[in-house]
Amino acid sequence: MTAKIIDGKAISEVFRAEYKVRVDRLIERGVKPGLAVIIVGDDAASQVYVRNKARACEAIGMHSEVHALPADTSQEDLLTWVNNLNANSAIHGILVQLPLPKHMDDRAVIEAIYPMKDVDGFHYANMGALVIDESWFPPCTPFGVMQMLAHEGVEIEGKHAVVIGRSNIVGKPQAMLLLKAGATVTVCHSKTKDLKKFTRDADILVAAIGCANMVTGDMVKPGAVVIDVGINRLPTGKLCGDVDFESAKLVAAAITPVPGGVGPMTITMLLGNTLRAAERAAGMAKSAGFTMMA
Ligand code: NAD
């Protein structure tokens, strides 16, 4: 068996086309959805991510602005930037690119973002709301995974989903979203003993580890759906995921590639969260609670 390749780029295009229609509708009402991104310092990878986010916004007609601050910016100054953006009605979503320089407290900065503009979904209020299924802004990467699964018609209810990784931005919210969708969820992490025992039992396997090609084909249950969140750079400069794609694709029913899998969906969900924030500000949001709409 060779797995179906889940094309995150193509799925993203479907979502972005729909978003563009909604952006145009808002603009007709005099509201242009706006995303502000703050980046502190000159980390090369972060700069690429920020540029891609800004381009993606503009491509669907949203306003985007990037505030690049020097690495020695004080936390107080950064908080002033956040507060000014909180008060700016032209900005519906605020994202502070992580990681911040070492002299800053990431958590204090995230908590300063107004929760209804926290389109990354990392604020305590949004994280807590996620746990009780009422989040407006599920974190973009795990939300993107859920939308991919839905788009591919993957049945989740009653299935065993195994998430490898327990980070606040991917693993934990991924587990919550899968739980909400009716899966029986197991979360594995660096202290898990006999990882293979769990992964071999997964109908849906999500790898969010940060370790190149760690999940090999013999760790995958035949017919499983394998979602590779990892982005790792090999010494050759090539990007690869946490899953050994070549061996896993011979066992899985469906698998995401790296690049071109989860990555594009993450940015797409950021657009969706920002758009939803603008619709809410314009009184056009469809519901007040958690929804799986993207
Ligand atoms: P993290 O370092 O915060 O967390 C990694 C997790 O992996 C930890 O919970 C740890 O317990 C677990 N882990 C580490 N070694 C393990 C092992 N040997 N066995 C089992 N579990 C182990 O990383 P993160 O921020 O969650 O990101 C994970 C990966 O996903 C990284 O490669 C990152 O670049 C990538 N990522 C991709 C996107 C995207 O858009 N595709 C977004 C965010 C993160």
mmCIF file of C-alpha atoms and ligand atoms in Angstrom:
data_model
loop_
_atom_site.group_PDB
_atom_site.id
_atom_site.type_symbol
_atom_site.label_atom_id
_atom_site.label_comp_id
_atom_site.label_asym_id
_atom_site.label_seq_id
_atom_site.Cartn_x
_atom_site.Cartn_y
_atom_site.Cartn_z
ATOM 1 C CA MET A 1 0.000 0.000 0.000
ATOM 2 C CA THR A 2 1.147 3.543 -0.696
ATOM 3 C CA ALA A 3 -0.534 6.277 1.283
ATOM 4 C CA LYS A 4 -2.587 9.071 -0.149
ATOM 5 C CA ILE A 5 -0.566 12.281 0.151
ATOM 6 C CA ILE A 6 -2.574 14.983 1.919
ATOM 7 C CA ASP A 7 -1.778 18.186 0.044
ATOM 8 C CA GLY A 8 -1.819 21.015 2.597
ATOM 9 C CA LYS A 9 -1.112 23.624 -0.041
ATOM 10 C CA ALA A 10 -4.115 22.649 -2.141
ATOM 11 C CA ILE A 11 -6.412 22.485 0.905
ATOM 12 C CA SER A 12 -5.146 25.905 1.990
ATOM 13 C CA GLU A 13 -6.091 27.356 -1.382
ATOM 14 C CA VAL A 14 -9.677 26.175 -0.914
ATOM 15 C CA PHE A 15 -9.875 27.930 2.471
ATOM 16 C CA ARG A 16 -8.152 31.090 1.282
ATOM 17 C CA ALA A 17 -10.548 31.437 -1.665
ATOM 18 C CA GLU A 18 -13.474 31.277 0.754
ATOM 19 C CA TYR A 19 -11.797 33.759 3.102
ATOM 20 C CA LYS A 20 -11.281 36.192 0.249
ATOM 21 C CA VAL A 21 -15.035 36.267 -0.378
ATOM 22 C CA ARG A 22 -15.610 37.011 3.324
ATOM 23 C CA VAL A 23 -12.906 39.701 3.335
ATOM 24 C CA ASP A 24 -14.551 41.383 0.327
ATOM 25 C CA ARG A 25 -17.899 41.295 2.127
ATOM 26 C CA LEU A 26 -16.351 43.017 5.148
ATOM 27 C CA ILE A 27 -14.630 45.618 3.008
ATOM 28 C CA GLU A 28 -17.981 46.425 1.405
ATOM 29 C CA ARG A 29 -19.165 47.242 4.930
ATOM 30 C CA GLY A 30 -16.175 49.491 5.479
ATOM 31 C CA VAL A 31 -14.129 47.074 7.586
ATOM 32 C CA LYS A 32 -10.770 45.848 6.313
ATOM 33 C CA PRO A 33 -9.524 42.959 8.461
ATOM 34 C CA GLY A 34 -6.114 43.847 9.875
ATOM 35 C CA LEU A 35 -3.310 41.757 11.345
ATOM 36 C CA ALA A 36 -0.354 43.287 13.182
ATOM 37 C CA VAL A 37 2.749 41.201 13.714
ATOM 38 C CA ILE A 38 5.500 42.231 16.108
ATOM 39 C CA ILE A 39 8.914 40.669 15.701
ATOM 40 C CA VAL A 40 11.774 41.414 18.067
ATOM 41 C CA GLY A 41 15.364 40.739 17.010
ATOM 42 C CA ASP A 42 16.807 39.293 13.833
ATOM 43 C CA ASP A 43 16.205 35.542 13.974
ATOM 44 C CA ALA A 44 16.318 34.542 10.295
ATOM 45 C CA ALA A 45 13.678 31.789 10.491
ATOM 46 C CA SER A 46 11.255 34.079 12.357
ATOM 47 C CA GLN A 47 11.729 36.775 9.733
ATOM 48 C CA VAL A 48 10.776 34.311 6.981
ATOM 49 C CA TYR A 49 7.665 33.200 8.910
ATOM 50 C CA VAL A 50 6.607 36.814 9.479
ATOM 51 C CA ARG A 51 7.110 37.725 5.841
ATOM 52 C CA ASN A 52 5.026 34.733 4.740
ATOM 53 C CA LYS A 53 2.223 35.692 7.127
ATOM 54 C CA ALA A 54 2.157 39.273 5.859
ATOM 55 C CA ARG A 55 2.118 38.162 2.215
ATOM 56 C CA ALA A 56 -0.687 35.687 2.868
ATOM 57 C CA CYS A 57 -2.796 38.460 4.454
ATOM 58 C CA GLU A 58 -2.282 40.819 1.571
ATOM 59 C CA ALA A 59 -3.030 38.118 -1.000
ATOM 60 C CA ILE A 60 -6.620 37.858 0.263
ATOM 61 C CA GLY A 61 -7.077 41.606 0.637
ATOM 62 C CA MET A 62 -6.438 41.930 4.374
ATOM 63 C CA HIS A 63 -4.401 44.721 5.909
ATOM 64 C CA SER A 64 -1.137 43.600 7.451
ATOM 65 C CA GLU A 65 1.564 45.478 9.267
ATOM 66 C CA VAL A 66 4.854 44.225 10.612
ATOM 67 C CA HIS A 67 6.620 45.989 13.460
ATOM 68 C CA ALA A 68 10.247 44.867 13.546
ATOM 69 C CA LEU A 69 11.841 45.923 16.814
ATOM 70 C CA PRO A 70 15.539 45.658 17.662
ATOM 71 C CA ALA A 71 16.754 42.760 19.828
ATOM 72 C CA ASP A 72 17.551 45.082 22.737
ATOM 73 C CA THR A 73 14.009 46.465 22.948
ATOM 74 C CA SER A 74 12.884 46.559 26.586
ATOM 75 C CA GLN A 75 9.906 44.516 27.658
ATOM 76 C CA GLU A 76 8.212 47.730 28.756
ATOM 77 C CA ASP A 77 8.520 49.157 25.239
ATOM 78 C CA LEU A 78 7.200 45.949 23.730
ATOM 79 C CA LEU A 79 4.188 46.067 26.069
ATOM 80 C CA THR A 80 3.547 49.646 24.960
ATOM 81 C CA TRP A 81 3.454 48.437 21.353
ATOM 82 C CA VAL A 82 0.992 45.704 22.290
ATOM 83 C CA ASN A 83 -1.224 48.130 24.213
ATOM 84 C CA ASN A 84 -1.284 50.582 21.324
ATOM 85 C CA LEU A 85 -2.318 47.807 18.947
ATOM 86 C CA ASN A 86 -4.967 46.648 21.435
ATOM 87 C CA ALA A 87 -6.444 50.145 21.237
ATOM 88 C CA ASN A 88 -6.199 50.417 17.436
ATOM 89 C CA SER A 89 -9.586 49.631 15.903
ATOM 90 C CA ALA A 90 -8.029 49.002 12.463
ATOM 91 C CA ILE A 91 -6.190 46.012 13.929
ATOM 92 C CA HIS A 92 -8.262 42.895 14.600
ATOM 93 C CA GLY A 93 -5.471 40.404 15.230
ATOM 94 C CA ILE A 94 -2.158 40.792 17.047
ATOM 95 C CA LEU A 95 0.624 38.274 16.886
ATOM 96 C CA VAL A 96 3.930 38.494 18.697
ATOM 97 C CA GLN A 97 6.389 36.222 16.935
ATOM 98 C CA LEU A 98 7.979 33.746 19.341
ATOM 99 C CA PRO A 99 10.551 33.099 20.638
ATOM 100 C CA LEU A 100 11.278 36.507 22.139
ATOM 101 C CA PRO A 101 14.813 37.471 23.195
ATOM 102 C CA LYS A 102 15.929 35.931 26.497
ATOM 103 C CA HIS A 103 15.498 39.105 28.559
ATOM 104 C CA MET A 104 11.763 39.055 27.892
ATOM 105 C CA ASP A 105 8.994 37.070 29.549
ATOM 106 C CA ASP A 106 7.009 35.467 26.687
ATOM 107 C CA ARG A 107 4.055 34.749 28.943
ATOM 108 C CA ALA A 108 3.737 38.317 30.234
ATOM 109 C CA VAL A 109 3.750 39.613 26.671
ATOM 110 C CA ILE A 110 1.122 37.130 25.469
ATOM 111 C CA GLU A 111 -1.087 37.983 28.437
ATOM 112 C CA ALA A 112 -0.946 41.668 27.458
ATOM 113 C CA ILE A 113 -2.677 40.957 24.131
ATOM 114 C CA TYR A 114 -6.410 41.613 24.258
ATOM 115 C CA PRO A 115 -7.923 38.076 24.146
ATOM 116 C CA MET A 116 -10.298 38.967 21.297
ATOM 117 C CA LYS A 117 -7.264 40.006 19.235
ATOM 118 C CA ASP A 118 -5.148 37.012 20.271
ATOM 119 C CA VAL A 119 -5.342 35.259 16.898
ATOM 120 C CA ASP A 120 -2.571 32.828 17.849
ATOM 121 C CA GLY A 121 -4.860 31.587 20.630
ATOM 122 C CA PHE A 122 -2.087 31.475 23.237
ATOM 123 C CA HIS A 123 -3.619 33.798 25.876
ATOM 124 C CA TYR A 124 -4.741 32.060 29.077
ATOM 125 C CA ALA A 125 -8.328 33.080 28.278
ATOM 126 C CA ASN A 126 -8.232 31.381 24.877
ATOM 127 C CA MET A 127 -6.350 28.338 26.149
ATOM 128 C CA GLY A 128 -8.868 27.946 28.962
ATOM 129 C CA ALA A 129 -11.777 28.445 26.580
ATOM 130 C CA LEU A 130 -10.345 25.744 24.345
ATOM 131 C CA VAL A 131 -10.503 23.262 27.195
ATOM 132 C CA ILE A 132 -14.228 23.919 27.629
ATOM 133 C CA ASP A 133 -14.820 23.938 23.847
ATOM 134 C CA GLU A 134 -15.582 27.652 23.576
ATOM 135 C CA SER A 135 -12.441 29.104 22.058
ATOM 136 C CA TRP A 136 -12.703 31.760 19.377
ATOM 137 C CA PHE A 137 -9.131 31.240 18.323
ATOM 138 C CA PRO A 138 -7.865 27.671 18.480
ATOM 139 C CA PRO A 139 -4.069 27.739 18.040
ATOM 140 C CA CYS A 140 -3.370 27.794 14.319
ATOM 141 C CA THR A 141 -1.292 24.628 13.833
ATOM 142 C CA PRO A 142 -3.557 22.133 15.621
ATOM 143 C CA PHE A 143 -6.621 23.887 14.197
ATOM 144 C CA GLY A 144 -5.105 23.491 10.738
ATOM 145 C CA VAL A 145 -4.608 19.777 11.376
ATOM 146 C CA MET A 146 -8.284 19.425 12.314
ATOM 147 C CA GLN A 147 -9.367 21.232 9.156
ATOM 148 C CA MET A 148 -7.149 18.982 7.039
ATOM 149 C CA LEU A 149 -8.661 15.889 8.605
ATOM 150 C CA ALA A 150 -12.164 17.262 8.013
ATOM 151 C CA HIS A 151 -11.358 18.209 4.436
ATOM 152 C CA GLU A 152 -10.037 14.702 3.765
ATOM 153 C CA GLY A 153 -13.159 13.152 5.288
ATOM 154 C CA VAL A 154 -11.169 11.356 7.985
ATOM 155 C CA GLU A 155 -13.497 9.875 10.560
ATOM 156 C CA ILE A 156 -12.398 10.927 14.054
ATOM 157 C CA GLU A 157 -15.232 9.925 16.335
ATOM 158 C CA GLY A 158 -14.466 6.696 18.154
ATOM 159 C CA LYS A 159 -10.945 6.482 16.709
ATOM 160 C CA HIS A 160 -7.748 6.286 18.691
ATOM 161 C CA ALA A 161 -5.677 9.411 18.110
ATOM 162 C CA VAL A 162 -2.109 9.520 19.368
ATOM 163 C CA VAL A 163 -0.364 12.873 19.641
ATOM 164 C CA ILE A 164 3.411 12.852 20.117
ATOM 165 C CA GLY A 165 4.392 16.103 21.831
ATOM 166 C CA ARG A 166 2.834 18.037 24.696
ATOM 167 C CA SER A 167 3.815 21.644 23.935
ATOM 168 C CA ASN A 168 1.383 24.445 24.715
ATOM 169 C CA ILE A 169 1.264 25.556 21.097
ATOM 170 C CA VAL A 170 0.835 22.209 19.342
ATOM 171 C CA GLY A 171 0.593 18.984 21.363
ATOM 172 C CA LYS A 172 -1.784 19.993 24.166
ATOM 173 C CA PRO A 173 -4.264 21.991 22.057
ATOM 174 C CA GLN A 174 -4.132 19.242 19.407
ATOM 175 C CA ALA A 175 -5.172 16.702 22.022
ATOM 176 C CA MET A 176 -8.055 18.966 23.150
ATOM 177 C CA LEU A 177 -9.333 19.428 19.601
ATOM 178 C CA LEU A 178 -9.192 15.705 18.847
ATOM 179 C CA LEU A 179 -10.966 15.002 22.118
ATOM 180 C CA LYS A 180 -13.704 17.442 21.201
ATOM 181 C CA ALA A 181 -14.056 15.718 17.847
ATOM 182 C CA GLY A 182 -14.776 12.432 19.616
ATOM 183 C CA ALA A 183 -11.437 10.634 19.446
ATOM 184 C CA THR A 184 -9.957 8.646 22.286
ATOM 185 C CA VAL A 185 -6.722 10.542 22.741
ATOM 186 C CA THR A 186 -3.314 9.449 23.990
ATOM 187 C CA VAL A 187 -0.585 12.064 24.441
ATOM 188 C CA CYS A 188 3.004 10.809 24.271
ATOM 189 C CA HIS A 189 6.077 12.868 25.100
ATOM 190 C CA SER A 190 9.770 12.701 25.877
ATOM 191 C CA LYS A 191 9.209 10.669 29.056
ATOM 192 C CA THR A 192 6.902 8.120 27.418
ATOM 193 C CA LYS A 193 8.225 4.593 27.684
ATOM 194 C CA ASP A 194 7.872 2.302 24.676
ATOM 195 C CA LEU A 195 6.554 4.966 22.298
ATOM 196 C CA LYS A 196 6.058 2.403 19.557
ATOM 197 C CA LYS A 197 3.498 0.515 21.639
ATOM 198 C CA PHE A 198 1.268 3.626 21.496
ATOM 199 C CA THR A 199 1.966 4.749 17.949
ATOM 200 C CA ARG A 200 1.299 1.263 16.560
ATOM 201 C CA ASP A 201 -2.195 1.493 18.022
ATOM 202 C CA ALA A 202 -3.017 4.919 16.536
ATOM 203 C CA ASP A 203 -5.723 5.280 13.896
ATOM 204 C CA ILE A 204 -4.681 8.921 13.672
ATOM 205 C CA LEU A 205 -1.070 9.733 14.510
ATOM 206 C CA VAL A 206 0.067 13.347 14.950
ATOM 207 C CA ALA A 207 3.813 13.916 15.355
ATOM 208 C CA ALA A 208 4.852 17.272 16.877
ATOM 209 C CA ILE A 209 8.290 16.529 18.245
ATOM 210 C CA GLY A 210 10.982 18.489 16.461
ATOM 211 C CA CYS A 211 13.155 15.436 15.760
ATOM 212 C CA ALA A 212 13.966 14.643 12.135
ATOM 213 C CA ASN A 213 12.473 11.420 10.725
ATOM 214 C CA MET A 214 11.959 9.915 14.184
ATOM 215 C CA VAL A 215 8.685 8.124 13.466
ATOM 216 C CA THR A 216 9.499 5.258 11.150
ATOM 217 C CA GLY A 217 7.159 3.015 9.182
ATOM 218 C CA ASP A 218 7.403 0.172 11.700
ATOM 219 C CA MET A 219 5.896 2.540 14.324
ATOM 220 C CA VAL A 220 2.784 3.170 12.228
ATOM 221 C CA LYS A 221 -0.383 1.080 12.297
ATOM 222 C CA PRO A 222 -1.282 -0.185 8.816
ATOM 223 C CA GLY A 223 -4.026 2.049 7.404
ATOM 224 C CA ALA A 224 -3.431 4.922 9.846
ATOM 225 C CA VAL A 225 -3.671 8.605 8.985
ATOM 226 C CA VAL A 226 -0.319 10.236 9.743
ATOM 227 C CA ILE A 227 -0.015 13.978 10.286
ATOM 228 C CA ASP A 228 3.518 15.332 10.452
ATOM 229 C CA VAL A 229 3.733 18.704 12.210
ATOM 230 C CA GLY A 230 7.521 18.700 12.563
ATOM 231 C CA ILE A 231 9.747 21.036 10.605
ATOM 232 C CA ASN A 232 13.425 20.135 10.817
ATOM 233 C CA ARG A 233 16.374 21.242 8.757
ATOM 234 C CA LEU A 234 18.847 18.505 7.823
ATOM 235 C CA PRO A 235 22.594 19.289 7.576
ATOM 236 C CA THR A 236 22.092 19.255 3.789
ATOM 237 C CA GLY A 237 19.765 22.246 4.198
ATOM 238 C CA LYS A 238 16.734 20.184 3.177
ATOM 239 C CA LEU A 239 13.547 20.405 5.273
ATOM 240 C CA CYS A 240 12.006 17.265 6.687
ATOM 241 C CA GLY A 241 9.359 16.320 9.217
ATOM 242 C CA ASP A 242 9.311 14.195 12.354
ATOM 243 C CA VAL A 243 8.036 11.252 10.320
ATOM 244 C CA ASP A 244 10.253 9.223 8.048
ATOM 245 C CA PHE A 245 8.051 9.857 5.036
ATOM 246 C CA GLU A 246 9.471 7.149 2.767
ATOM 247 C CA SER A 247 8.909 4.252 5.183
ATOM 248 C CA ALA A 248 5.681 5.585 6.742
ATOM 249 C CA LYS A 249 3.935 6.147 3.414
ATOM 250 C CA LEU A 250 4.212 2.418 2.664
ATOM 251 C CA VAL A 251 2.127 1.610 5.753
ATOM 252 C CA ALA A 252 -0.252 4.552 6.265
ATOM 253 C CA ALA A 253 -3.523 5.131 4.418
ATOM 254 C CA ALA A 254 -2.845 8.884 4.238
ATOM 255 C CA ILE A 255 0.082 11.083 5.196
ATOM 256 C CA THR A 256 1.099 14.744 5.107
ATOM 257 C CA PRO A 257 4.405 15.700 3.474
ATOM 258 C CA VAL A 258 6.965 18.205 4.796
ATOM 259 C CA PRO A 259 7.068 20.761 3.329
ATOM 260 C CA GLY A 260 3.606 21.247 1.843
ATOM 261 C CA GLY A 261 1.533 19.617 4.575
ATOM 262 C CA VAL A 262 0.677 21.222 7.903
ATOM 263 C CA GLY A 263 2.816 24.347 7.337
ATOM 264 C CA PRO A 264 0.546 26.101 4.804
ATOM 265 C CA MET A 265 -2.493 25.243 6.932
ATOM 266 C CA THR A 266 -0.994 27.006 9.947
ATOM 267 C CA ILE A 267 -0.805 30.315 8.095
ATOM 268 C CA THR A 268 -4.251 29.742 6.620
ATOM 269 C CA MET A 269 -5.770 29.301 10.081
ATOM 270 C CA LEU A 270 -4.088 32.537 11.167
ATOM 271 C CA LEU A 271 -5.931 34.262 8.322
ATOM 272 C CA GLY A 272 -9.148 32.556 9.408
ATOM 273 C CA ASN A 273 -8.732 33.609 13.032
ATOM 274 C CA THR A 274 -8.014 37.215 12.013
ATOM 275 C CA LEU A 275 -10.967 37.265 9.681
ATOM 276 C CA ARG A 276 -13.228 35.908 12.419
ATOM 277 C CA ALA A 277 -11.942 38.579 14.805
ATOM 278 C CA ALA A 278 -12.843 41.262 12.241
ATOM 279 C CA GLU A 279 -16.271 39.730 11.613
ATOM 280 C CA ARG A 280 -16.893 39.737 15.329
ATOM 281 C CA ALA A 281 -15.820 43.379 15.620
ATOM 282 C CA ALA A 282 -18.197 44.206 12.754
ATOM 283 C CA GLY A 283 -21.061 42.330 14.433
ATOM 284 C CA MET A 284 -21.065 39.710 11.669
ATOM 285 C CA ALA A 285 -19.834 36.677 13.575
ATOM 286 C CA LYS A 286 -22.029 33.632 13.339
ATOM 287 C CA SER A 287 -21.813 32.288 16.864
ATOM 288 C CA ALA A 288 -20.495 33.259 20.231
ATOM 289 C CA GLY A 289 -18.851 30.026 21.220
ATOM 290 C CA PHE A 290 -16.415 27.468 19.949
ATOM 291 C CA THR A 291 -16.955 26.364 16.421
ATOM 292 C CA MET A 292 -14.989 24.252 14.024
ATOM 293 C CA MET A 293 -15.567 26.745 11.230
ATOM 294 C CA ALA A 294 -12.230 27.947 9.954
HETATM 295 P P1 NAD B 1 8.476 21.669 21.547
HETATM 296 O O1 NAD B 1 9.958 21.495 21.551
HETATM 297 O O2 NAD B 1 7.864 22.728 22.362
HETATM 298 O O3 NAD B 1 7.808 20.288 21.980
HETATM 299 C C1 NAD B 1 8.281 19.047 21.502
HETATM 300 C C2 NAD B 1 7.557 17.946 22.211
HETATM 301 O O4 NAD B 1 8.093 16.712 21.737
HETATM 302 C C3 NAD B 1 7.732 17.964 23.719
HETATM 303 O O5 NAD B 1 6.469 17.965 24.348
HETATM 304 C C4 NAD B 1 8.515 16.697 24.044
HETATM 305 O O6 NAD B 1 8.052 16.070 25.229
HETATM 306 C C5 NAD B 1 8.258 15.825 22.824
HETATM 307 N N1 NAD B 1 9.400 14.960 22.556
HETATM 308 C C6 NAD B 1 10.696 15.321 22.424
HETATM 309 N N2 NAD B 1 11.456 14.242 22.210
HETATM 310 C C7 NAD B 1 10.644 13.174 22.215
HETATM 311 C C8 NAD B 1 10.838 11.773 22.057
HETATM 312 N N3 NAD B 1 12.042 11.252 21.841
HETATM 313 N N4 NAD B 1 9.760 10.972 22.122
HETATM 314 C C9 NAD B 1 8.530 11.476 22.327
HETATM 315 N N5 NAD B 1 8.280 12.783 22.483
HETATM 316 C C10 NAD B 1 9.324 13.628 22.425
HETATM 317 O O7 NAD B 1 8.079 21.793 20.010
HETATM 318 P P2 NAD B 1 6.735 22.356 19.325
HETATM 319 O O8 NAD B 1 6.742 23.819 19.365
HETATM 320 O O9 NAD B 1 5.545 21.613 19.821
HETATM 321 O O10 NAD B 1 7.020 21.930 17.814
HETATM 322 C C11 NAD B 1 7.191 20.589 17.450
HETATM 323 C C12 NAD B 1 7.628 20.512 15.997
HETATM 324 O O11 NAD B 1 6.610 21.078 15.190
HETATM 325 C C13 NAD B 1 8.893 21.313 15.687
HETATM 326 O O12 NAD B 1 9.582 20.641 14.650
HETATM 327 C C14 NAD B 1 8.363 22.620 15.145
HETATM 328 O O13 NAD B 1 9.257 23.255 14.260
HETATM 329 C C15 NAD B 1 7.139 22.139 14.413
HETATM 330 N N6 NAD B 1 6.086 23.147 14.253
HETATM 331 C C16 NAD B 1 5.538 23.220 13.020
HETATM 332 C C17 NAD B 1 4.518 24.106 12.797
HETATM 333 C C18 NAD B 1 3.914 24.149 11.438
HETATM 334 O O14 NAD B 1 3.299 25.123 11.072
HETATM 335 N N7 NAD B 1 4.035 23.066 10.656
HETATM 336 C C19 NAD B 1 4.065 24.932 13.814
HETATM 337 C C20 NAD B 1 4.626 24.807 15.094
HETATM 338 C C21 NAD B 1 5.640 23.888 15.294
#
